[in-house]
């Protein structure tokens, strides 16, 4: 019985020694990898194997040819990859295996525009997109309604300035609301109802105050009510500008379908 216990203790001791040895080797490898990441591009190039040096050489030539860039610019793109290549090389992975593609395909992948994520889009771009959307929506709705109304008297609530301010204000507000509902990384997905309620009340007060001010006859000159066809033209123009804006900045999601910014 005592011999069996002694044998178990010996086996456990060997297991502990093996674990410590593996942990020690892991720490040593990690330190070596960290040292590699501190090297300069010139030092890293000297660490490359012949196979990897050839891969890097051909990759740089492909970048110059496909990207129509100078050798200096192509070299800078390569320099950003060297530390990862050397680390992979230390662990037995040549560049062709590490990237799993030829230099020609790797160059094409490096030159391919990266798809923008929702988390990359700043607040002002979303706010501008939503502001144009609601502006076009209000001008379009009042334009359609105006087509079926004859001899309507002047109404400050359908004036150009009124529709513009309401559209922009609502667009910015909804952008902020969407930030609360679909928060960015690091925030809990919980709607702050107190903020939403108080913000809504403040928004209504501001809009009612604005409508009261523009109803003063003196403001009629800067807030004309346009014919229905002009409202429709403005709606189409604003929506067209929004389409170009979204395409240029690669906007993801919309006011009614916000993108998940936590990804």
Coordinates of N, CA, C and O in Angstrom, one line a residue, residues 167-255:
X167 N -36.1 67.9 -40.0 CA -35.4 66.7 -40.5 C -34.0 66.5 -40.0 O -33.7 65.4 -39.6
X168 N -33.3 67.6 -39.9 CA -31.9 67.5 -39.3 C -31.9 67.1 -37.9 O -31.2 66.3 -37.4
X169 N -32.8 67.8 -37.1 CA -32.9 67.6 -35.7 C -33.3 66.1 -35.4 O -32.7 65.4 -34.5
X170 N -34.3 65.6 -36.1 CA -34.7 64.3 -35.9 C -33.7 63.3 -36.3 O -33.5 62.2 -35.6
X171 N -32.9 63.6 -37.4 CA -31.9 62.7 -37.8 C -30.8 62.5 -36.8 O -30.3 61.4 -36.5
X172 N -30.4 63.7 -36.2 CA -29.3 63.6 -35.2 C -29.8 62.9 -33.9 O -29.1 62.1 -33.3
X173 N -31.1 63.2 -33.5 CA -31.6 62.5 -32.3 C -31.7 61.0 -32.5 O -31.4 60.3 -31.6
X174 N -32.2 60.6 -33.7 CA -32.3 59.1 -33.9 C -31.0 58.5 -34.0 O -30.8 57.3 -33.6
X175 N -29.9 59.2 -34.4 CA -28.6 58.6 -34.4 C -28.1 58.3 -33.0 O -27.6 57.3 -32.7
X176 N -28.4 59.3 -32.1 CA -28.0 59.1 -30.7 C -28.9 58.0 -30.1 O -28.3 57.2 -29.3
X177 N -30.1 58.0 -30.4 CA -31.0 56.9 -29.9 C -30.5 55.5 -30.3 O -30.4 54.6 -29.5
X178 N -30.1 55.4 -31.6 CA -29.6 54.1 -32.1 C -28.3 53.8 -31.4 O -28.0 52.6 -31.2
X179 N -27.5 54.8 -31.0 CA -26.3 54.5 -30.2 C -26.6 53.9 -28.9 O -25.9 53.0 -28.3
X180 N -27.7 54.3 -28.3 CA -28.1 53.7 -27.0 C -28.7 52.3 -27.2 O -28.4 51.4 -26.4
X181 N -29.4 52.1 -28.3 CA -30.0 50.8 -28.5 C -29.0 49.8 -28.9 O -29.0 48.6 -28.5
X182 N -28.1 50.2 -29.9 CA -27.1 49.3 -30.4 C -25.7 49.9 -30.1 O -25.1 50.6 -30.9
X183 N -25.2 49.8 -28.9 CA -24.0 50.5 -28.4 C -22.8 49.9 -29.0 O -22.8 48.8 -29.6
X184 N -21.7 50.7 -29.0 CA -20.4 50.2 -29.5 C -19.8 49.2 -28.5 O -20.3 49.0 -27.4
X185 N -18.6 48.7 -28.8 CA -17.9 47.7 -28.0 C -17.7 48.3 -26.6 O -17.3 49.4 -26.4
X186 N -17.9 47.4 -25.6 CA -17.6 47.8 -24.2 C -18.7 48.3 -23.5 O -18.6 48.6 -22.3
X187 N -19.9 48.5 -24.1 CA -21.1 49.0 -23.4 C -22.1 47.9 -23.3 O -22.2 47.0 -24.2
X188 N -22.9 48.0 -22.3 CA -24.0 47.0 -22.1 C -25.1 47.4 -23.0 O -25.5 48.6 -23.2
X189 N -25.8 46.4 -23.6 CA -26.9 46.6 -24.5 C -28.2 46.8 -23.7 O -29.1 46.0 -23.6
X190 N -28.3 48.0 -23.0 CA -29.4 48.3 -22.2 C -29.9 49.7 -22.6 O -29.1 50.7 -22.5
X191 N -31.1 49.9 -22.9 CA -31.6 51.2 -23.3 C -31.8 52.1 -22.1 O -32.5 51.7 -21.1
X192 N -31.1 53.2 -22.0 CA -31.2 54.2 -20.9 C -32.5 54.9 -21.0 O -32.5 56.0 -21.6
X193 N -33.6 54.4 -20.5 CA -34.9 55.0 -20.7 C -35.0 56.4 -20.1 O -35.7 57.2 -20.7
X194 N -34.3 56.7 -19.0 CA -34.4 58.0 -18.4 C -33.8 59.0 -19.4 O -34.4 60.1 -19.6
X195 N -32.7 58.7 -20.0 CA -32.1 59.6 -21.0 C -33.0 59.8 -22.2 O -33.1 60.9 -22.7
X196 N -33.6 58.7 -22.6 CA -34.4 58.7 -23.8 C -35.7 59.6 -23.6 O -36.0 60.4 -24.4
X197 N -36.3 59.4 -22.4 CA -37.5 60.2 -22.1 C -37.2 61.7 -22.0 O -37.8 62.5 -22.5
X198 N -36.1 62.0 -21.2 CA -35.8 63.4 -21.0 C -35.3 64.0 -22.3 O -35.6 65.2 -22.6
X199 N -34.6 63.3 -23.1 CA -34.1 63.8 -24.4 C -35.3 64.1 -25.3 O -35.4 65.1 -26.1
X200 N -36.3 63.2 -25.3 CA -37.5 63.3 -26.1 C -38.3 64.6 -25.7 O -38.8 65.3 -26.5
X201 N -38.4 64.8 -24.4 CA -39.1 65.9 -23.9 C -38.4 67.2 -24.3 O -39.0 68.2 -24.8
X202 N -37.1 67.2 -24.2 CA -36.3 68.4 -24.6 C -36.4 68.6 -26.1 O -36.6 69.8 -26.5
X203 N -36.4 67.6 -26.8 CA -36.6 67.7 -28.3 C -37.9 68.3 -28.6 O -38.0 69.2 -29.5
X204 N -39.0 67.9 -28.0 CA -40.3 68.4 -28.3 C -40.4 69.9 -27.9 O -41.0 70.7 -28.6
X205 N -39.8 70.2 -26.7 CA -39.9 71.6 -26.3 C -39.1 72.5 -27.3 O -39.6 73.6 -27.7
X206 N -38.0 72.0 -27.7 CA -37.2 72.8 -28.7 C -37.9 73.0 -30.0 O -38.0 74.1 -30.6
X207 N -38.6 71.9 -30.5 CA -39.3 72.0 -31.8 C -40.5 72.9 -31.7 O -40.8 73.7 -32.6
X208 N -41.3 72.8 -30.6 CA -42.4 73.6 -30.4 C -42.0 75.1 -30.3 O -42.7 76.0 -30.8
X209 N -40.9 75.4 -29.6 CA -40.4 76.7 -29.5 C -40.0 77.2 -30.9 O -40.3 78.4 -31.2
X210 N -39.4 76.4 -31.6 CA -38.9 76.8 -33.0 C -40.2 77.1 -33.9 O -40.2 78.1 -34.6
X211 N -41.2 76.2 -33.8 CA -42.4 76.4 -34.6 C -43.1 77.7 -34.2 O -43.7 78.4 -35.1
X212 N -43.1 78.0 -32.9 CA -43.7 79.3 -32.5 C -42.9 80.5 -33.1 O -43.6 81.4 -33.5
X213 N -41.6 80.4 -33.1 CA -40.8 81.5 -33.6 C -41.0 81.7 -35.1 O -41.2 82.8 -35.5
X214 N -41.0 80.6 -35.8 CA -41.1 80.8 -37.3 C -42.6 81.1 -37.7 O -42.8 81.5 -38.9
X215 N -43.5 81.0 -36.8 CA -44.9 81.4 -37.1 C -45.1 82.9 -37.1 O -46.1 83.5 -37.5
X216 N -44.1 83.6 -36.5 CA -44.1 85.1 -36.5 C -44.0 85.6 -37.9 O -43.1 85.2 -38.7
X217 N -44.9 86.5 -38.4 CA -44.9 87.0 -39.8 C -43.5 87.5 -40.3 O -43.2 87.3 -41.5
X218 N -42.7 88.0 -39.4 CA -41.4 88.6 -39.8 C -40.5 87.5 -40.3 O -39.6 87.7 -41.1
X219 N -40.7 86.2 -39.9 CA -39.9 85.1 -40.3 C -40.3 84.5 -41.6 O -39.7 83.5 -42.1
X220 N -41.4 84.9 -42.2 CA -42.0 84.3 -43.4 C -41.0 84.3 -44.6 O -41.0 83.4 -45.4
X221 N -40.2 85.4 -44.6 CA -39.3 85.6 -45.8 C -38.2 84.5 -45.8 O -37.7 84.2 -46.9
X222 N -37.8 84.0 -44.6 CA -36.8 83.0 -44.6 C -37.4 81.6 -44.4 O -36.6 80.6 -44.4
X223 N -38.7 81.5 -44.4 CA -39.4 80.2 -44.2 C -40.5 80.1 -45.2 O -41.7 79.8 -44.8
X224 N -40.3 80.3 -46.5 CA -41.4 80.2 -47.4 C -41.9 78.8 -47.6 O -41.2 77.8 -47.5
X225 N -43.2 78.7 -47.8 CA -43.8 77.4 -48.2 C -43.8 77.2 -49.7 O -44.5 78.0 -50.4
X226 N -43.1 76.3 -50.1 CA -42.9 76.1 -51.6 C -44.0 75.3 -52.2 O -44.7 74.5 -51.5
X227 N -44.2 75.4 -53.5 CA -45.2 74.6 -54.2 C -44.8 73.1 -54.1 O -43.6 72.8 -53.9
X228 N -45.7 72.2 -54.2 CA -45.5 70.8 -54.0 C -44.4 70.2 -54.8 O -43.5 69.4 -54.4
X229 N -44.3 70.6 -56.1 CA -43.4 70.1 -57.0 C -41.9 70.4 -56.6 O -41.0 69.6 -56.8
X230 N -41.8 71.6 -56.0 CA -40.4 72.1 -55.6 C -40.0 71.2 -54.4 O -38.8 70.9 -54.2
X231 N -41.0 70.9 -53.5 CA -40.6 70.1 -52.3 C -40.2 68.7 -52.8 O -39.3 68.1 -52.2
X232 N -40.9 68.2 -53.8 CA -40.5 66.9 -54.3 C -39.1 66.9 -55.0 O -38.3 65.9 -54.9
X233 N -38.8 68.0 -55.7 CA -37.5 68.1 -56.3 C -36.4 68.2 -55.2 O -35.3 67.5 -55.3
X234 N -36.6 68.9 -54.1 CA -35.7 69.0 -53.0 C -35.5 67.7 -52.4 O -34.4 67.2 -52.1
X235 N -36.6 66.9 -52.2 CA -36.5 65.6 -51.6 C -35.7 64.7 -52.4 O -34.8 63.9 -51.9
X236 N -35.9 64.7 -53.8 CA -35.1 63.9 -54.7 C -33.6 64.3 -54.6 O -32.7 63.4 -54.6
X237 N -33.3 65.6 -54.6 CA -32.0 66.1 -54.6 C -31.2 65.6 -53.3 O -30.1 65.2 -53.4
X238 N -31.9 65.8 -52.2 CA -31.3 65.5 -50.9 C -31.1 64.0 -50.8 O -30.0 63.5 -50.4
X239 N -32.0 63.2 -51.3 CA -31.8 61.7 -51.3 C -30.7 61.3 -52.2 O -30.0 60.4 -51.9
X240 N -30.6 62.0 -53.3 CA -29.4 61.7 -54.2 C -28.1 62.0 -53.6 O -27.2 61.2 -53.7
X241 N -28.0 63.1 -52.9 CA -26.8 63.5 -52.2 C -26.5 62.5 -51.1 O -25.3 62.1 -50.9
X242 N -27.5 62.0 -50.4 CA -27.4 61.0 -49.4 C -26.8 59.7 -50.0 O -26.0 59.1 -49.4
X243 N -27.3 59.3 -51.1 CA -26.9 58.1 -51.8 C -25.4 58.2 -52.1 O -24.6 57.3 -51.8
X244 N -24.9 59.3 -52.6 CA -23.5 59.5 -52.9 C -22.7 59.6 -51.6 O -21.6 59.0 -51.5
X245 N -23.2 60.2 -50.5 CA -22.6 60.3 -49.3 C -22.4 58.9 -48.7 O -21.3 58.5 -48.2
X246 N -23.4 58.1 -48.7 CA -23.3 56.7 -48.2 C -22.3 55.9 -49.0 O -21.5 55.1 -48.4
X247 N -22.3 56.0 -50.3 CA -21.4 55.3 -51.1 C -19.9 55.7 -50.9 O -19.0 54.9 -50.8
X248 N -19.7 57.0 -50.7 CA -18.3 57.5 -50.5 C -17.8 57.1 -49.2 O -16.6 56.6 -49.1
X249 N -18.6 57.1 -48.1 CA -18.1 56.8 -46.8 C -18.4 55.3 -46.4 O -18.2 54.9 -45.2
X250 N -19.0 54.6 -47.3 CA -19.4 53.2 -47.0 C -20.2 53.0 -45.7 O -19.9 52.3 -44.8
X251 N -21.3 53.8 -45.7 CA -22.1 53.8 -44.5 C -22.9 52.4 -44.4 O -23.5 52.0 -45.4
X252 N -22.9 51.8 -43.3 CA -23.6 50.6 -43.1 C -24.8 50.8 -42.1 O -24.7 51.5 -41.1
X253 N -25.9 50.2 -42.5 CA -27.1 50.4 -41.7 C -27.8 51.7 -42.0 O -27.4 52.5 -42.9
X254 N -29.0 51.9 -41.4 CA -29.7 53.1 -41.6 C -30.5 53.5 -40.4 O -30.4 52.9 -39.3
X255 N -31.3 54.6 -40.5 CA -32.1 55.1 -39.3 C -33.0 54.0 -38.8 O -33.2 53.8 -37.6

